[in-house]
mmCIF file with all atom_site columns, C-alpha atoms in Angstrom:
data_model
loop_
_atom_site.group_PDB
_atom_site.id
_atom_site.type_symbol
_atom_site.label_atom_id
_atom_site.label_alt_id
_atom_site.label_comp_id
_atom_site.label_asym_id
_atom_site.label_entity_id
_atom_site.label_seq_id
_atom_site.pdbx_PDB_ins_code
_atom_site.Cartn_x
_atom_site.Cartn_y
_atom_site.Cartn_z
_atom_site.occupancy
_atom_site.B_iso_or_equiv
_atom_site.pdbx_formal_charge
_atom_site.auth_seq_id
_atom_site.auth_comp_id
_atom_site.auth_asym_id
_atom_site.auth_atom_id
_atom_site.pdbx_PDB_model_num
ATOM 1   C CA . UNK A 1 1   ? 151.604 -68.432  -24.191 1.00 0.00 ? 1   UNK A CA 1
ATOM 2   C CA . UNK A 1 2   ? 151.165 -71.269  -26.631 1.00 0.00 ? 2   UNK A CA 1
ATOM 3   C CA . UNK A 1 3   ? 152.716 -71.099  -29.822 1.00 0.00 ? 3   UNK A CA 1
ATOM 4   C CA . UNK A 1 4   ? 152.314 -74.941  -31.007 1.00 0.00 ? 4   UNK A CA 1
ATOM 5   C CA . UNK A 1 5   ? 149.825 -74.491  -34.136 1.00 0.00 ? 5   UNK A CA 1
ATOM 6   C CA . UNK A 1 6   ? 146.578 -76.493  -33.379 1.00 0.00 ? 6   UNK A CA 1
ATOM 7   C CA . UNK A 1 7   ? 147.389 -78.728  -35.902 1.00 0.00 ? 7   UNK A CA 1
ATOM 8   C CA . UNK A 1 8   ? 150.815 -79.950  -34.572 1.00 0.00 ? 8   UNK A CA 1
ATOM 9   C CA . UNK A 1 9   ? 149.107 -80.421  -31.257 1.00 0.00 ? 9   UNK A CA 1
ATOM 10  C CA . UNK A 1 10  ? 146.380 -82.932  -32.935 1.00 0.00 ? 10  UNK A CA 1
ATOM 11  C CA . UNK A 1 11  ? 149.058 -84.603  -34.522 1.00 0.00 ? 11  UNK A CA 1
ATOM 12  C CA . UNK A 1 12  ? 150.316 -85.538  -30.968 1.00 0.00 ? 12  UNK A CA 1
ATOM 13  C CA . UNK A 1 13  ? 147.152 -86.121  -29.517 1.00 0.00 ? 13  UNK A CA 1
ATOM 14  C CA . UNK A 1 14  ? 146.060 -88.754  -32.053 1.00 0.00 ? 14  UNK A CA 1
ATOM 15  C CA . UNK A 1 15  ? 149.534 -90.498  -31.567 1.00 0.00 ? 15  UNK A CA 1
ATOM 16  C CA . UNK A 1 16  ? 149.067 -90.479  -27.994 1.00 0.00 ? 16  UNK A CA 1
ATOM 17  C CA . UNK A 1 17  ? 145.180 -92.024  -28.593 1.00 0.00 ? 17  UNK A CA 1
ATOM 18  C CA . UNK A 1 18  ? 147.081 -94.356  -31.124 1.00 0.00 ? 18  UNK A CA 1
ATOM 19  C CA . UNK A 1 19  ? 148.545 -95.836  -27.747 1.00 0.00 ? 19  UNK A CA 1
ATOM 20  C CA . UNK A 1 20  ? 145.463 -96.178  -25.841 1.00 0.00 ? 20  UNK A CA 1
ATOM 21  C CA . UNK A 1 21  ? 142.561 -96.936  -27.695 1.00 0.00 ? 21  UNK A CA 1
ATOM 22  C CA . UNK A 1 22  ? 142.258 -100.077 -29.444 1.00 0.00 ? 22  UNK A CA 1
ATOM 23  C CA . UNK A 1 23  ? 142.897 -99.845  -33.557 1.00 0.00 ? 23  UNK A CA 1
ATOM 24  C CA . UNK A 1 24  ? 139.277 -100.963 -33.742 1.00 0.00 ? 24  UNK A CA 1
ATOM 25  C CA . UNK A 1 25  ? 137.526 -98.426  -31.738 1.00 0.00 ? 25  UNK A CA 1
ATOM 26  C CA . UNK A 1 26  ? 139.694 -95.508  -33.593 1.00 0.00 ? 26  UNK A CA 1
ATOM 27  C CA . UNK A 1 27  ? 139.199 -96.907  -36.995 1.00 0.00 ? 27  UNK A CA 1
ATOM 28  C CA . UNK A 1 28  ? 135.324 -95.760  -37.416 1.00 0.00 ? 28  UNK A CA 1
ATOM 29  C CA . UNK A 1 29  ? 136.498 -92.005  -36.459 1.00 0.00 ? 29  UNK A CA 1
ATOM 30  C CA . UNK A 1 30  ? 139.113 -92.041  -38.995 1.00 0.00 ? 30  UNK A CA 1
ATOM 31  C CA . UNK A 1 31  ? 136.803 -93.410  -42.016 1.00 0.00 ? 31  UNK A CA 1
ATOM 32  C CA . UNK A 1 32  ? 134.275 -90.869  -40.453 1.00 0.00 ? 32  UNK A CA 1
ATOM 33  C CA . UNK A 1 33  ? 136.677 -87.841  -40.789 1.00 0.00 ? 33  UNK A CA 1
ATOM 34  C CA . UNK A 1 34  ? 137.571 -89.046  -44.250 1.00 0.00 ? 34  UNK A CA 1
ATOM 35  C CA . UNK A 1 35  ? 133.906 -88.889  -45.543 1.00 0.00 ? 35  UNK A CA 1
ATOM 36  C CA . UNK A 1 36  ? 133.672 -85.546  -43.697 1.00 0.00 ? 36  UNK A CA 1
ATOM 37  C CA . UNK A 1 37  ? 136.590 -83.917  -45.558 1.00 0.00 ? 37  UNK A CA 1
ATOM 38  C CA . UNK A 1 38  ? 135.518 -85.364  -48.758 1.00 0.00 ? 38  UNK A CA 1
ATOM 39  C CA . UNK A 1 39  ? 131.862 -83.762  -48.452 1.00 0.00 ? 39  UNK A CA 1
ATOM 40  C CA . UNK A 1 40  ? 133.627 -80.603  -47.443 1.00 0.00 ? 40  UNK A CA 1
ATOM 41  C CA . UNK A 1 41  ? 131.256 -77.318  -46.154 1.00 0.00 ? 41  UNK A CA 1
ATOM 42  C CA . UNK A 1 42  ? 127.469 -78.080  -46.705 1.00 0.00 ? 42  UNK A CA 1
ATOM 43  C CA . UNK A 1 43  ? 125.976 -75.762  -49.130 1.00 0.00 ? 43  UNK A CA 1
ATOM 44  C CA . UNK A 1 44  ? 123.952 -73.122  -47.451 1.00 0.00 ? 44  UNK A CA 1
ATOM 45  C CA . UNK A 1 45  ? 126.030 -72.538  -44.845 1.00 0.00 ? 45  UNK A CA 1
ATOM 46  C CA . UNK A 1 46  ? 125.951 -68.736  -43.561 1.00 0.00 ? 46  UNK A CA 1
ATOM 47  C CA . UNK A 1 47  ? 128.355 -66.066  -45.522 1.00 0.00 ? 47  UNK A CA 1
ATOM 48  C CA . UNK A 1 48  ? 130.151 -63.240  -44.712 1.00 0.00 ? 48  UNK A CA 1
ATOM 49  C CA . UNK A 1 49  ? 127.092 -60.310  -45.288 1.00 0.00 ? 49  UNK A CA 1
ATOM 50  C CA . UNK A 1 50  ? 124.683 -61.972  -43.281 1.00 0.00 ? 50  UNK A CA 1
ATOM 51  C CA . UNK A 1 51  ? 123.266 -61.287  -39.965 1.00 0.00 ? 51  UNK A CA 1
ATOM 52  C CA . UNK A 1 52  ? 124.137 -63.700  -36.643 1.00 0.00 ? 52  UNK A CA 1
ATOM 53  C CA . UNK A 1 53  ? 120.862 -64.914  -35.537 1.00 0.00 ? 53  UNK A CA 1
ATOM 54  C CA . UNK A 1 54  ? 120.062 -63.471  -31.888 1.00 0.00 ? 54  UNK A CA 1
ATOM 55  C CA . UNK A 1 55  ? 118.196 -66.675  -29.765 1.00 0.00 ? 55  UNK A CA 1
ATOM 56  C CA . UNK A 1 56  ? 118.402 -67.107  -26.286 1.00 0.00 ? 56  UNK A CA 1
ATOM 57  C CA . UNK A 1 57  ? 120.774 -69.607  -24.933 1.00 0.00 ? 57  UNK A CA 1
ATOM 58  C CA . UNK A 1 58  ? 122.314 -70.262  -21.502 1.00 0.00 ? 58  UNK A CA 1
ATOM 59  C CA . UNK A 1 59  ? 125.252 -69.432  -20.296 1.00 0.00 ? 59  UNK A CA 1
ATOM 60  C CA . UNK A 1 60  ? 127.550 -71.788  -17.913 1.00 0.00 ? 60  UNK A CA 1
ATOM 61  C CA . UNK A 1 61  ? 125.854 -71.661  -14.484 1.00 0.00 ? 61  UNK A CA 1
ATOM 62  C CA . UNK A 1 62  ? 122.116 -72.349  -17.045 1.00 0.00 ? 62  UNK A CA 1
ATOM 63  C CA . UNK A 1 63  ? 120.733 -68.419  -17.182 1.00 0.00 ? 63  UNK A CA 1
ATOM 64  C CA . UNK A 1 64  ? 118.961 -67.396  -19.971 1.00 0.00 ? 64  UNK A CA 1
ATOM 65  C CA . UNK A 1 65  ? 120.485 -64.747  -22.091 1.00 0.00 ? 65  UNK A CA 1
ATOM 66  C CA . UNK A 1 66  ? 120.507 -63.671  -25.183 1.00 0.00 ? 66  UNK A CA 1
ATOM 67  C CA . UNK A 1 67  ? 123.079 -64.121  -27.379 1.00 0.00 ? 67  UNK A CA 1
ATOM 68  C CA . UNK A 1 68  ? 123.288 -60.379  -28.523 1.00 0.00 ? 68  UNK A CA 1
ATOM 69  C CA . UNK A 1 69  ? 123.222 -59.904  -24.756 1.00 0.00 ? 69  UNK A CA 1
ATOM 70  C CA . UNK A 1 70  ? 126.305 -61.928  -24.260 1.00 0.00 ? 70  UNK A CA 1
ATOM 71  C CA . UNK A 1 71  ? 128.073 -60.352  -27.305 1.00 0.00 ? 71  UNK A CA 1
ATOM 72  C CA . UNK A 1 72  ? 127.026 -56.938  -25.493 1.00 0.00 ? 72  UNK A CA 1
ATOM 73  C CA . UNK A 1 73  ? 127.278 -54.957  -28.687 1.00 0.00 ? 73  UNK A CA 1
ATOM 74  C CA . UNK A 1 74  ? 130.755 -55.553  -29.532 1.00 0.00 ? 74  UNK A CA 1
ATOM 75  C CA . UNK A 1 75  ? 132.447 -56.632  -32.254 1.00 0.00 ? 75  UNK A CA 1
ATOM 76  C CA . UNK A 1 76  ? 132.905 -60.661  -31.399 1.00 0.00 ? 76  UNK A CA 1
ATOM 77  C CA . UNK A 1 77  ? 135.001 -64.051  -32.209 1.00 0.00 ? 77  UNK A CA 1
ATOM 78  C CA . UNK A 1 78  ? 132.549 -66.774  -31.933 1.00 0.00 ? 78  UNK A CA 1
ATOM 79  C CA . UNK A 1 79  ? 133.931 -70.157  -31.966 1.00 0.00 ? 79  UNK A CA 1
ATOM 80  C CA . UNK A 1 80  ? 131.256 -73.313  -31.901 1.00 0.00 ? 80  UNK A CA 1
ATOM 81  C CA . UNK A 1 81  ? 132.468 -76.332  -30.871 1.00 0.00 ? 81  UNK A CA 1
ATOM 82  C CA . UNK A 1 82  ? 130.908 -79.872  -30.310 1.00 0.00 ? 82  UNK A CA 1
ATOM 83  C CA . UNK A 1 83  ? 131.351 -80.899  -26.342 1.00 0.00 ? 83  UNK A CA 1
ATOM 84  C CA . UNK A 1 84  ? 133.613 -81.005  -23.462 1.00 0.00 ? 84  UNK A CA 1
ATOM 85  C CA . UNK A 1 85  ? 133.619 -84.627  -24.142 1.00 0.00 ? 85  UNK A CA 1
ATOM 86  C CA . UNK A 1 86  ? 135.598 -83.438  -27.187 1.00 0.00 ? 86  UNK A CA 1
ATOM 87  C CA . UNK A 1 87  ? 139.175 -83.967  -26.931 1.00 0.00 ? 87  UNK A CA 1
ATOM 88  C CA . UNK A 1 88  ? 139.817 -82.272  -30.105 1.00 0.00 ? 88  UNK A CA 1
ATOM 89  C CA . UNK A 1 89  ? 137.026 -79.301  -28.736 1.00 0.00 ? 89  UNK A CA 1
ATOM 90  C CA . UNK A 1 90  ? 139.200 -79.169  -25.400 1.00 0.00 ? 90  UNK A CA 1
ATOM 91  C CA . UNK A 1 91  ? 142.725 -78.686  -27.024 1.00 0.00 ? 91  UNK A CA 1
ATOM 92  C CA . UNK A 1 92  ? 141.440 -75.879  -28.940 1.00 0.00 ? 92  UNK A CA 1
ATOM 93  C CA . UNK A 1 93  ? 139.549 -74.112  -26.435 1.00 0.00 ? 93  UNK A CA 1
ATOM 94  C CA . UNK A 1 94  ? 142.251 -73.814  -24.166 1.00 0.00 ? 94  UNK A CA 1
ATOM 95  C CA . UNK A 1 95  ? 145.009 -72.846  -27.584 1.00 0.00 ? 95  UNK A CA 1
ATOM 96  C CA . UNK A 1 96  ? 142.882 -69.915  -27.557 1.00 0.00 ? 96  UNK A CA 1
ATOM 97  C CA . UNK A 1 97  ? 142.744 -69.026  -24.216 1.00 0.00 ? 97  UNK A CA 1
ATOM 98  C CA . UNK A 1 98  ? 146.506 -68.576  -24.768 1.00 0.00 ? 98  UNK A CA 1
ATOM 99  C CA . UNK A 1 99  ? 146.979 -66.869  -27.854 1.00 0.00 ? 99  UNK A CA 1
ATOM 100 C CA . UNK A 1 100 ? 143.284 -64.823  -28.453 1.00 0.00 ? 100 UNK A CA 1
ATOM 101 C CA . UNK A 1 101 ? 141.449 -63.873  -25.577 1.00 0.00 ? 101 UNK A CA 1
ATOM 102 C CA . UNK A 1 102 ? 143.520 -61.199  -24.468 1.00 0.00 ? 102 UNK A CA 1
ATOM 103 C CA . UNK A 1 103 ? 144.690 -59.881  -27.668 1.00 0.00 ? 103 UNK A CA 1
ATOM 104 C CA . UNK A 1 104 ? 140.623 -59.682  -28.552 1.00 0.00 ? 104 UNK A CA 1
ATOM 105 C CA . UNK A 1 105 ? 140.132 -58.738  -25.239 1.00 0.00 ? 105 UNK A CA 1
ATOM 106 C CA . UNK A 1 106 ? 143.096 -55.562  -26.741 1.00 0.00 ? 106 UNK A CA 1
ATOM 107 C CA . UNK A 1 107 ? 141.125 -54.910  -29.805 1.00 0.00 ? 107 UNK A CA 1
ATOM 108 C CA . UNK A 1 108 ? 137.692 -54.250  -27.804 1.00 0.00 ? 108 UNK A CA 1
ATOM 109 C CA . UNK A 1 109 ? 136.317 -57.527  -29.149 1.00 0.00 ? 109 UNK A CA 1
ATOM 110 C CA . UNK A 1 110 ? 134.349 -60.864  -27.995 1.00 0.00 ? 110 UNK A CA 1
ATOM 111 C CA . UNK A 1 111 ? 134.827 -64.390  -27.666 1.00 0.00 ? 111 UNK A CA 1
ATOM 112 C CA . UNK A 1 112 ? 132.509 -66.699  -26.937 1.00 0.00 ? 112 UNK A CA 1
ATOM 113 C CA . UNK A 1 113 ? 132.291 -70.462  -27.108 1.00 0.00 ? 113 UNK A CA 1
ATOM 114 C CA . UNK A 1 114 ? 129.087 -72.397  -27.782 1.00 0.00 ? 114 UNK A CA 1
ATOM 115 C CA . UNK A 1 115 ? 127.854 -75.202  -27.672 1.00 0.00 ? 115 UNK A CA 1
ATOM 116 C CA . UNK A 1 116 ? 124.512 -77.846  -27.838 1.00 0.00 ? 116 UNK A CA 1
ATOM 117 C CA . UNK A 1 117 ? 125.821 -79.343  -24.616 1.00 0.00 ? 117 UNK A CA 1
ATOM 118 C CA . UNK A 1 118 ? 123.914 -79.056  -21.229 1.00 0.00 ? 118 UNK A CA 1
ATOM 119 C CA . UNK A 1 119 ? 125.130 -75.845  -19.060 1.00 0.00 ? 119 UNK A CA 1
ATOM 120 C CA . UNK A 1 120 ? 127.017 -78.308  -16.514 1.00 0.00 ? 120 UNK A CA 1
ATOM 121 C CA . UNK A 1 121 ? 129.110 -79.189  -19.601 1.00 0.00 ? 121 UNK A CA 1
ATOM 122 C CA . UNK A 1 122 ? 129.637 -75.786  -20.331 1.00 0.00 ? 122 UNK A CA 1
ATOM 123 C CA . UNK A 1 123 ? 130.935 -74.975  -16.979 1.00 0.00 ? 123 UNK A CA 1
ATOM 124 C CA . UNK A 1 124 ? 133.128 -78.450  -16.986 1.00 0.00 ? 124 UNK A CA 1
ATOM 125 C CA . UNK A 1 125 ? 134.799 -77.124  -20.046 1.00 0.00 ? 125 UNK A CA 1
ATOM 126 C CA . UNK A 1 126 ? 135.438 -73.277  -18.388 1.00 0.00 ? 126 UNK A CA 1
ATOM 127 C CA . UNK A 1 127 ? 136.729 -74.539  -15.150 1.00 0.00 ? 127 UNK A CA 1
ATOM 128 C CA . UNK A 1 128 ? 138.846 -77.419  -16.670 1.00 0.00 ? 128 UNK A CA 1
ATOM 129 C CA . UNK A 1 129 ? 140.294 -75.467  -19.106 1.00 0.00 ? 129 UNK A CA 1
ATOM 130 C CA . UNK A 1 130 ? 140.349 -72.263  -17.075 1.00 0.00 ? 130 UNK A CA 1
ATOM 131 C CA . UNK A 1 131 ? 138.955 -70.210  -19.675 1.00 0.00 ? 131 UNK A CA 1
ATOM 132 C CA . UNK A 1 132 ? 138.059 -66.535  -19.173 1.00 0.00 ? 132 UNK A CA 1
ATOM 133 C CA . UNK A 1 133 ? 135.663 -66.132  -22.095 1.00 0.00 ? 133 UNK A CA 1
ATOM 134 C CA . UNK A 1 134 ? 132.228 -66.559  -22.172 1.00 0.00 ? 134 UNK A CA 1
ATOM 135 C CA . UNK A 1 135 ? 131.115 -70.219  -22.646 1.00 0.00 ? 135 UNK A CA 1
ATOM 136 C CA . UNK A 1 136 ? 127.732 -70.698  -23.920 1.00 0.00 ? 136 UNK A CA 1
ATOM 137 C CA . UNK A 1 137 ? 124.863 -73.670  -24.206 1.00 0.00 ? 137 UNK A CA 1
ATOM 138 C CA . UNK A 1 138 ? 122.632 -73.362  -27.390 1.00 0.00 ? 138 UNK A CA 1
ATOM 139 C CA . UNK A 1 139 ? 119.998 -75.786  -26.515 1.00 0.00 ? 139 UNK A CA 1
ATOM 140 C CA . UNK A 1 140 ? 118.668 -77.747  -29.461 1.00 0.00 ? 140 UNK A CA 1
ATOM 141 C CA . UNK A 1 141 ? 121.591 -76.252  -32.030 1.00 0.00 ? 141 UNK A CA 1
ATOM 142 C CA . UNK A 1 142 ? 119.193 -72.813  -32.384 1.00 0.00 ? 142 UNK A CA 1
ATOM 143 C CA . UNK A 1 143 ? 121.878 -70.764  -33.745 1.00 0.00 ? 143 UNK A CA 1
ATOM 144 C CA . UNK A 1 144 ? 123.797 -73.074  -35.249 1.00 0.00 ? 144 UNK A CA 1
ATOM 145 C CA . UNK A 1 145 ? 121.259 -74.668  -36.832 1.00 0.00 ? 145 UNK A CA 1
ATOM 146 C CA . UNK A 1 146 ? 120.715 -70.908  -38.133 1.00 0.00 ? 146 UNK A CA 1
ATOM 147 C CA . UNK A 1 147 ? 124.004 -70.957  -39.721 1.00 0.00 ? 147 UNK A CA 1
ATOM 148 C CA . UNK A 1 148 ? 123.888 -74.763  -41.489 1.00 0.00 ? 148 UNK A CA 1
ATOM 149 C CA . UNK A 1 149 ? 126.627 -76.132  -39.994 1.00 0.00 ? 149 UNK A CA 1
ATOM 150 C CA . UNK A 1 150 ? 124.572 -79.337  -38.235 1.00 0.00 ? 150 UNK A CA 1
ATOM 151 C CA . UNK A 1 151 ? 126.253 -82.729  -38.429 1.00 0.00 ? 151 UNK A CA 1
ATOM 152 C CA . UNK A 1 152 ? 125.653 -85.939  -36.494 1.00 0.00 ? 152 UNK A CA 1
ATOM 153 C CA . UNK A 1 153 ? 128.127 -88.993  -36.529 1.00 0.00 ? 153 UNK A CA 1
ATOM 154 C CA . UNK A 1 154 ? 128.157 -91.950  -38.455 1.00 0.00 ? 154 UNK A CA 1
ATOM 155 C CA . UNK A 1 155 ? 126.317 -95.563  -36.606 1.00 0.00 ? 155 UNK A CA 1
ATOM 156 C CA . UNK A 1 156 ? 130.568 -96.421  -36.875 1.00 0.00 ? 156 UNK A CA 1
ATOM 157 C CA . UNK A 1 157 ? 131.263 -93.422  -34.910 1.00 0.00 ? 157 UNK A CA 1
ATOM 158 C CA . UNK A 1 158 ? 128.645 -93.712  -32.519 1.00 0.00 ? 158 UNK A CA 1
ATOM 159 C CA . UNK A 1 159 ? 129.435 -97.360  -31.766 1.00 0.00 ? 159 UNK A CA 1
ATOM 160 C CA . UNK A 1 160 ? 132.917 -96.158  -31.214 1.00 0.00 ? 160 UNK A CA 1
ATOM 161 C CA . UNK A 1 161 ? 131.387 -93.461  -28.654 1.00 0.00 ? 161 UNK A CA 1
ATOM 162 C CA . UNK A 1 162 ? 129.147 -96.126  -26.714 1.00 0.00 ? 162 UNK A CA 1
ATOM 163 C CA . UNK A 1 163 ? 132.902 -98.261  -26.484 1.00 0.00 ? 163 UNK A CA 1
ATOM 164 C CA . UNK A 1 164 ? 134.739 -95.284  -24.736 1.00 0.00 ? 164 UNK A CA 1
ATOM 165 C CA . UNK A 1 165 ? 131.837 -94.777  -22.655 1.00 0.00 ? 165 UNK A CA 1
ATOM 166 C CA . UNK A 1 166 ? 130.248 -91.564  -24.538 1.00 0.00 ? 166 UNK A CA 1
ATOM 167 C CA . UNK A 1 167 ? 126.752 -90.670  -25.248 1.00 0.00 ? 167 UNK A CA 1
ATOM 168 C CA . UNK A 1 168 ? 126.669 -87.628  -26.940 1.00 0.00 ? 168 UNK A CA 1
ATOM 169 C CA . UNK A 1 169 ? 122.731 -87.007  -26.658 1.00 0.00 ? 169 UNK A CA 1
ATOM 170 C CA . UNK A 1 170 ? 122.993 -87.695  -22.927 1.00 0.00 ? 170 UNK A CA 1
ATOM 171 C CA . UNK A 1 171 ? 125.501 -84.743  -23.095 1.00 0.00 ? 171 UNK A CA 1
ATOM 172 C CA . UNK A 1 172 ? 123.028 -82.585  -25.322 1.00 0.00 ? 172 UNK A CA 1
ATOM 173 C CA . UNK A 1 173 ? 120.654 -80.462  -23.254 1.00 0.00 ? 173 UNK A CA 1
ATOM 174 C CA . UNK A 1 174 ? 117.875 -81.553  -26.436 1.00 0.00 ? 174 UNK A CA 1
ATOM 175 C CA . UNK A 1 175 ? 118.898 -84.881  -26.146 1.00 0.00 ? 175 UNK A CA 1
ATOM 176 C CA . UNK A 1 176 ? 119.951 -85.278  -29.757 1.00 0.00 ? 176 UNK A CA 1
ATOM 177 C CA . UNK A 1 177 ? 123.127 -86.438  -30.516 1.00 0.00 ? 177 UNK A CA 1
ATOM 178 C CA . UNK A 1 178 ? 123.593 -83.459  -33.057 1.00 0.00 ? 178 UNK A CA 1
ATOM 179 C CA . UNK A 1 179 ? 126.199 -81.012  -32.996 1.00 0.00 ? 179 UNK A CA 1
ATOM 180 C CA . UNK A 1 180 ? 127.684 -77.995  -35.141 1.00 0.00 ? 180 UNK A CA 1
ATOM 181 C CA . UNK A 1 181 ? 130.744 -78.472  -37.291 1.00 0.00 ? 181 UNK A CA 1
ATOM 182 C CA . UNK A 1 182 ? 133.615 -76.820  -35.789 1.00 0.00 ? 182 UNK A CA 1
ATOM 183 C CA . UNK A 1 183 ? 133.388 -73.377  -37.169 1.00 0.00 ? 183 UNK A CA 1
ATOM 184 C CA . UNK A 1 184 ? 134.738 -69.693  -36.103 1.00 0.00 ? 184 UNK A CA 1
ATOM 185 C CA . UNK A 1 185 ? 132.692 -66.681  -36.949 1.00 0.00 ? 185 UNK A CA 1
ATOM 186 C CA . UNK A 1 186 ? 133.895 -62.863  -36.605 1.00 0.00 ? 186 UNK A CA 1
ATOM 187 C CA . UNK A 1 187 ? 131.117 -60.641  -35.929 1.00 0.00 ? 187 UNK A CA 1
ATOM 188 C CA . UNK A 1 188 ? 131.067 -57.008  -36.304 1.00 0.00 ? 188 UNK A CA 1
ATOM 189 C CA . UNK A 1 189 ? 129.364 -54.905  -33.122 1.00 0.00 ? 189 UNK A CA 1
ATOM 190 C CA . UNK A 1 190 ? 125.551 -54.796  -35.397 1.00 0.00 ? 190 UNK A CA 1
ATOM 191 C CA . UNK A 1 191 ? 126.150 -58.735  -35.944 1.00 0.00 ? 191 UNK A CA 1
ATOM 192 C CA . UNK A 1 192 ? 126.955 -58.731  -39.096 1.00 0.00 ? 192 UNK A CA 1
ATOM 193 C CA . UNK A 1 193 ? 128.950 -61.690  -39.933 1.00 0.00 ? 193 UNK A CA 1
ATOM 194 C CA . UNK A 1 194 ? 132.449 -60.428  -41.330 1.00 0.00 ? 194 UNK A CA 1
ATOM 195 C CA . UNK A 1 195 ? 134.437 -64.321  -41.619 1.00 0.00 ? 195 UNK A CA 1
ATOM 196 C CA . UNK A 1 196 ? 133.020 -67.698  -41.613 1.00 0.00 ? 196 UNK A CA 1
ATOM 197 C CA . UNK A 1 197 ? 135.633 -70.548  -41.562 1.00 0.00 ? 197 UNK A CA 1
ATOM 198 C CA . UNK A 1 198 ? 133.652 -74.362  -41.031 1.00 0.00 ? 198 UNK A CA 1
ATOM 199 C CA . UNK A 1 199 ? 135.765 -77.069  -40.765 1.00 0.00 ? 199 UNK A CA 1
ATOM 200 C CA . UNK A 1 200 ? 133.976 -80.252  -41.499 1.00 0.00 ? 200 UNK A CA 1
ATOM 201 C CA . UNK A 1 201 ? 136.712 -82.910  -39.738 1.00 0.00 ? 201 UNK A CA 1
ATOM 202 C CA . UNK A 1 202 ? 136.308 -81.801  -36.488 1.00 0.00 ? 202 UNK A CA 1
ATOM 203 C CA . UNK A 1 203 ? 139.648 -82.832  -35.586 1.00 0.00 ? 203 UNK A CA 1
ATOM 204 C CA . UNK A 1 204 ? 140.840 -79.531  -37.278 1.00 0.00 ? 204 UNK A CA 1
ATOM 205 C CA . UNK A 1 205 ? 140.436 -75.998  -36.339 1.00 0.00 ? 205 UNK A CA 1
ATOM 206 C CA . UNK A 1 206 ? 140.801 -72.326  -36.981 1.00 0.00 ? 206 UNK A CA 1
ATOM 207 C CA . UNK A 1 207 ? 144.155 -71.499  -35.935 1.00 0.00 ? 207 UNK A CA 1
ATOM 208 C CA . UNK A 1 208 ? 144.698 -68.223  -33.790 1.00 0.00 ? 208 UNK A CA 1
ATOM 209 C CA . UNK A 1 209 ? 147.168 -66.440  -36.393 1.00 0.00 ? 209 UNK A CA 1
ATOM 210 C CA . UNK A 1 210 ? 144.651 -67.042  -38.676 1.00 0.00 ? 210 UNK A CA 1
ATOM 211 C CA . UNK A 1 211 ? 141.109 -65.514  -36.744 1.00 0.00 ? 211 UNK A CA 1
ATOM 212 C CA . UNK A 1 212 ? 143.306 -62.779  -35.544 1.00 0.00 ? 212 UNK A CA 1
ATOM 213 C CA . UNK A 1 213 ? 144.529 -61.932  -39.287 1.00 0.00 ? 213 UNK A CA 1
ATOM 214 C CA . UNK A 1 214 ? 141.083 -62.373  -40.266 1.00 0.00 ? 214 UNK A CA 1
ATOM 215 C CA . UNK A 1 215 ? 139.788 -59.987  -37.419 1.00 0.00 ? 215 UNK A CA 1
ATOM 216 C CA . UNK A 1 216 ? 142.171 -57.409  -38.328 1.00 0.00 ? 216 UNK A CA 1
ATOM 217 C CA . UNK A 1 217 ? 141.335 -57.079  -41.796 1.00 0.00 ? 217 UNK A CA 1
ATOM 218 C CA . UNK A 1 218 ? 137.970 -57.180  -41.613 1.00 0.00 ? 218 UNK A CA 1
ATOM 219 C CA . UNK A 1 219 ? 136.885 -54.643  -38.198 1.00 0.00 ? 219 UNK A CA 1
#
C-alpha cells in the first residue's frame, strides 16, 4: 500500500523531469501552472447540492454506457483527470489504486476515472497502471463540461507538448485539445454531489486521506 502523499511523489517526479527535459521545454509548464494557481477555481463550477449530470460515455474497451449506469446506483468517488499522456494523471491514478479502491470498494462505494481521451487511452491507462476501477471516456468533455471545470493549455504549453512529442487533441476522442481540471467529486447513490475539490495546477491532486475523510463525513 502506498503511503507517500501525492504531493511528495510530484515533488520527485518533477526533480526527476528536472534531469531529462531541457530547462526550456519545462519552463512554459511552470509559468502555465503559475497562472493556473493564481486564477484559482473558475466561478460556476458545480457545488455540493447539485445533481451529477447522467450522459453517455464509453467505457475502456469504447461501449456506450451511461454514466449512472456505470455508477450503478451507488454512492461513488469520481475522479476526472486529463490523459494517460499525463504523468501527473498517471501517478495519481495508480496512488489511488493503493490507498482507495478497496477501502471504497469496503464502504459499498464507486470509483471511477474519466476522461476526454479516446477509449484506447482509457484502456492504456487501466492496464498500465493495473487499475481495478472503472475507467471512463467522456467524449467531447460532456460531463465535465457540465460541471465547469474545462481548461485548455497555454500556446507555451502546447509548444512544449509538440517538443516531447504530445498532441493532446490527437489523444481527445473530439479532437480538441480541451480537458477538465483535475477534480474529485463524491456522489451520493441519487447523484447528488456531496464534495467537489478542483484543483486548477494539474500537477496537484486530491489526496486519499483527504476523499476518504470527505466520504466519511458526508455518506
Amino acid at each position: 500500500m502506498t503511503t507517500t502523499p501525492i504531493s511528495d511523489q510530484v515533488a520527485a517526479l518533477e526533480a526527476g523531469m528536472a534531469q531529462q527535459v531541457p530547462t526550456d521545454v519545462l519552463a512554459p509548464f511552470a509559468e502555465e501552472r503559475r497562472q493556473l494557481a493564481a486564477d484559482g477555481v473558475p466561478t460556476g463550477v458545480a457545488v455540493p447540492g447539485s445533481q451529477l449530470t447522467d450522459a453517455e460515455v464509453l467505457d475502456a474497451h469504447g461501449k456506450p454506457v451511461t454514466l449512472h449506469e456505470a455508477l450503478s446506483g451507488r454512492p461513488a468517488v469520481v475522479v476526472f483527470y486529463r490523459g494517460a499522456w499525463c504523468p501527473y494523471c498517471n501517478l495519481a491514478l495508480r496512488t489511488y489504486q493503493a490507498e482507495l479502491a478497496e477501502a471504497l470498494a469496503q464502504r459499498g462505494a464507486a470509483l471511477v476515472a474519466i476522461s476526454p481521451q479516446k477509449p484506447d487511452g482509457s484502456l492504456t491507462m487501466q492496464e498500465t497502471n493495473e487499475l481495478t476501477f472503472t475507467v471512463l471516456s467522456d467524449p467531447g468533455n460532456t460531463v465535465a463540461a457540465s460541471l465547469g471545470i474545462l481548461t485548455e493549455a497555454t500556446d507555451g504549453a502546447k509548444a512544449s507538448q509538440a517538443a516531447l512529442g504530445l498532441d493532446v487533441a490527437a489523444a481527445n476522442a473530439d479532437g480538441t485539445a480541451v480537458v477538465p481540471m483535475p477534480t474529485t467529486l463524491i456522489t451520493d447513490a441519487a447523484g447528488t454531489i456531496q464534495w467537489v475539490d478542483v484543483h486548477p495546477d494539474y500537477a496537484t491532486r486530491s489526496e486519499p486521506a483527504a476523499i476518504l475523510a470527505a466520504y466519511d463525513a458526508a455518506l
